[in-house]
Amino acid sequence: MSMQANTYQLFSKEILSTWKNQDVSYIKVEELSTIEGITFFELIPDSELLDGENSIHFMR
């Protein structure tokens, strides 16, 4: 059985700061899964595929 490394991390002020410095204009939010009542989301900066209701725009 092969073990895959988890490439996800908790969103932080540092990530937000980096995205702002890179002029990210929106974040796409994708629901990944729910485990034991906890819902996990992936935040995708400036995604190529926009879903109107799943995008959050930065307020600068």
mmCIF file with all atom_site columns, C-alpha atoms in Angstrom:
data_model
loop_
_atom_site.group_PDB
_atom_site.id
_atom_site.type_symbol
_atom_site.label_atom_id
_atom_site.label_alt_id
_atom_site.label_comp_id
_atom_site.label_asym_id
_atom_site.label_entity_id
_atom_site.label_seq_id
_atom_site.pdbx_PDB_ins_code
_atom_site.Cartn_x
_atom_site.Cartn_y
_atom_site.Cartn_z
_atom_site.occupancy
_atom_site.B_iso_or_equiv
_atom_site.pdbx_formal_charge
_atom_site.auth_seq_id
_atom_site.auth_comp_id
_atom_site.auth_asym_id
_atom_site.auth_atom_id
_atom_site.pdbx_PDB_model_num
ATOM 1  C CA . MET A 1 1  ? 0.000   0.000  0.000   1.00 0.00 ? 1  MET A CA 1
ATOM 2  C CA . SER A 1 2  ? 1.500   3.356  -0.990  1.00 0.00 ? 2  SER A CA 1
ATOM 3  C CA . MET A 1 3  ? 1.162   6.355  1.285   1.00 0.00 ? 3  MET A CA 1
ATOM 4  C CA . GLN A 1 4  ? 0.565   9.698  -0.415  1.00 0.00 ? 4  GLN A CA 1
ATOM 5  C CA . ALA A 1 5  ? 1.706   12.868 1.303   1.00 0.00 ? 5  ALA A CA 1
ATOM 6  C CA . ASN A 1 6  ? -1.004  15.342 2.244   1.00 0.00 ? 6  ASN A CA 1
ATOM 7  C CA . THR A 1 7  ? -0.365  18.474 0.184   1.00 0.00 ? 7  THR A CA 1
ATOM 8  C CA . TYR A 1 8  ? -3.074  20.492 1.941   1.00 0.00 ? 8  TYR A CA 1
ATOM 9  C CA . GLN A 1 9  ? -2.483  22.961 4.750   1.00 0.00 ? 9  GLN A CA 1
ATOM 10 C CA . LEU A 1 10 ? -4.597  25.189 6.946   1.00 0.00 ? 10 LEU A CA 1
ATOM 11 C CA . PHE A 1 11 ? -5.297  28.619 5.494   1.00 0.00 ? 11 PHE A CA 1
ATOM 12 C CA . SER A 1 12 ? -3.250  31.269 7.274   1.00 0.00 ? 12 SER A CA 1
ATOM 13 C CA . LYS A 1 13 ? -2.514  34.991 7.342   1.00 0.00 ? 13 LYS A CA 1
ATOM 14 C CA . GLU A 1 14 ? 0.742   34.216 5.527   1.00 0.00 ? 14 GLU A CA 1
ATOM 15 C CA . ILE A 1 15 ? -1.086  32.548 2.640   1.00 0.00 ? 15 ILE A CA 1
ATOM 16 C CA . LEU A 1 16 ? -3.491  35.491 2.400   1.00 0.00 ? 16 LEU A CA 1
ATOM 17 C CA . SER A 1 17 ? -0.583  37.936 2.432   1.00 0.00 ? 17 SER A CA 1
ATOM 18 C CA . THR A 1 18 ? 1.208   35.990 -0.313  1.00 0.00 ? 18 THR A CA 1
ATOM 19 C CA . TRP A 1 19 ? -1.924  35.917 -2.465  1.00 0.00 ? 19 TRP A CA 1
ATOM 20 C CA . LYS A 1 20 ? -2.437  39.662 -2.008  1.00 0.00 ? 20 LYS A CA 1
ATOM 21 C CA . ASN A 1 21 ? 1.210   40.291 -2.964  1.00 0.00 ? 21 ASN A CA 1
ATOM 22 C CA . GLN A 1 22 ? 0.657   38.157 -6.084  1.00 0.00 ? 22 GLN A CA 1
ATOM 23 C CA . ASP A 1 23 ? -2.445  40.232 -6.984  1.00 0.00 ? 23 ASP A CA 1
ATOM 24 C CA . VAL A 1 24 ? -4.849  37.313 -6.639  1.00 0.00 ? 24 VAL A CA 1
ATOM 25 C CA . SER A 1 25 ? -8.250  38.777 -7.458  1.00 0.00 ? 25 SER A CA 1
ATOM 26 C CA . TYR A 1 26 ? -10.586 35.980 -6.378  1.00 0.00 ? 26 TYR A CA 1
ATOM 27 C CA . ILE A 1 27 ? -10.663 32.612 -4.627  1.00 0.00 ? 27 ILE A CA 1
ATOM 28 C CA . LYS A 1 28 ? -12.662 29.622 -5.813  1.00 0.00 ? 28 LYS A CA 1
ATOM 29 C CA . VAL A 1 29 ? -13.974 27.508 -2.923  1.00 0.00 ? 29 VAL A CA 1
ATOM 30 C CA . GLU A 1 30 ? -14.414 23.786 -3.525  1.00 0.00 ? 30 GLU A CA 1
ATOM 31 C CA . GLU A 1 31 ? -15.969 21.477 -0.943  1.00 0.00 ? 31 GLU A CA 1
ATOM 32 C CA . LEU A 1 32 ? -13.795 18.372 -0.671  1.00 0.00 ? 32 LEU A CA 1
ATOM 33 C CA . SER A 1 33 ? -15.428 16.138 1.917   1.00 0.00 ? 33 SER A CA 1
ATOM 34 C CA . THR A 1 34 ? -17.080 15.909 5.306   1.00 0.00 ? 34 THR A CA 1
ATOM 35 C CA . ILE A 1 35 ? -15.551 13.628 7.925   1.00 0.00 ? 35 ILE A CA 1
ATOM 36 C CA . GLU A 1 36 ? -17.058 13.228 11.386  1.00 0.00 ? 36 GLU A CA 1
ATOM 37 C CA . GLY A 1 37 ? -19.039 16.450 11.000  1.00 0.00 ? 37 GLY A CA 1
ATOM 38 C CA . ILE A 1 38 ? -16.059 18.523 9.775   1.00 0.00 ? 38 ILE A CA 1
ATOM 39 C CA . THR A 1 39 ? -16.291 19.870 6.213   1.00 0.00 ? 39 THR A CA 1
ATOM 40 C CA . PHE A 1 40 ? -13.046 20.375 4.318   1.00 0.00 ? 40 PHE A CA 1
ATOM 41 C CA . PHE A 1 41 ? -12.649 22.946 1.554   1.00 0.00 ? 41 PHE A CA 1
ATOM 42 C CA . GLU A 1 42 ? -9.970  23.700 -1.023  1.00 0.00 ? 42 GLU A CA 1
ATOM 43 C CA . LEU A 1 43 ? -9.265  27.365 -1.780  1.00 0.00 ? 43 LEU A CA 1
ATOM 44 C CA . ILE A 1 44 ? -8.035  27.918 -5.342  1.00 0.00 ? 44 ILE A CA 1
ATOM 45 C CA . PRO A 1 45 ? -6.593  31.353 -6.143  1.00 0.00 ? 45 PRO A CA 1
ATOM 46 C CA . ASP A 1 46 ? -7.462  32.794 -9.584  1.00 0.00 ? 46 ASP A CA 1
ATOM 47 C CA . SER A 1 47 ? -8.844  29.489 -10.831 1.00 0.00 ? 47 SER A CA 1
ATOM 48 C CA . GLU A 1 48 ? -9.127  29.086 -14.607 1.00 0.00 ? 48 GLU A CA 1
ATOM 49 C CA . LEU A 1 49 ? -12.608 27.620 -14.179 1.00 0.00 ? 49 LEU A CA 1
ATOM 50 C CA . LEU A 1 50 ? -15.022 30.036 -12.561 1.00 0.00 ? 50 LEU A CA 1
ATOM 51 C CA . ASP A 1 51 ? -18.191 28.997 -10.795 1.00 0.00 ? 51 ASP A CA 1
ATOM 52 C CA . GLY A 1 52 ? -20.091 32.183 -10.045 1.00 0.00 ? 52 GLY A CA 1
ATOM 53 C CA . GLU A 1 53 ? -21.581 31.087 -6.725  1.00 0.00 ? 53 GLU A CA 1
ATOM 54 C CA . ASN A 1 54 ? -18.374 29.435 -5.469  1.00 0.00 ? 54 ASN A CA 1
ATOM 55 C CA . SER A 1 55 ? -16.043 32.416 -5.976  1.00 0.00 ? 55 SER A CA 1
ATOM 56 C CA . ILE A 1 56 ? -15.142 34.887 -3.271  1.00 0.00 ? 56 ILE A CA 1
ATOM 57 C CA . HIS A 1 57 ? -13.816 38.257 -4.351  1.00 0.00 ? 57 HIS A CA 1
ATOM 58 C CA . PHE A 1 58 ? -11.115 40.024 -2.346  1.00 0.00 ? 58 PHE A CA 1
ATOM 59 C CA . MET A 1 59 ? -12.120 43.328 -0.860  1.00 0.00 ? 59 MET A CA 1
ATOM 60 C CA . ARG A 1 60 ? -9.019  45.519 -1.224  1.00 0.00 ? 60 ARG A CA 1
#
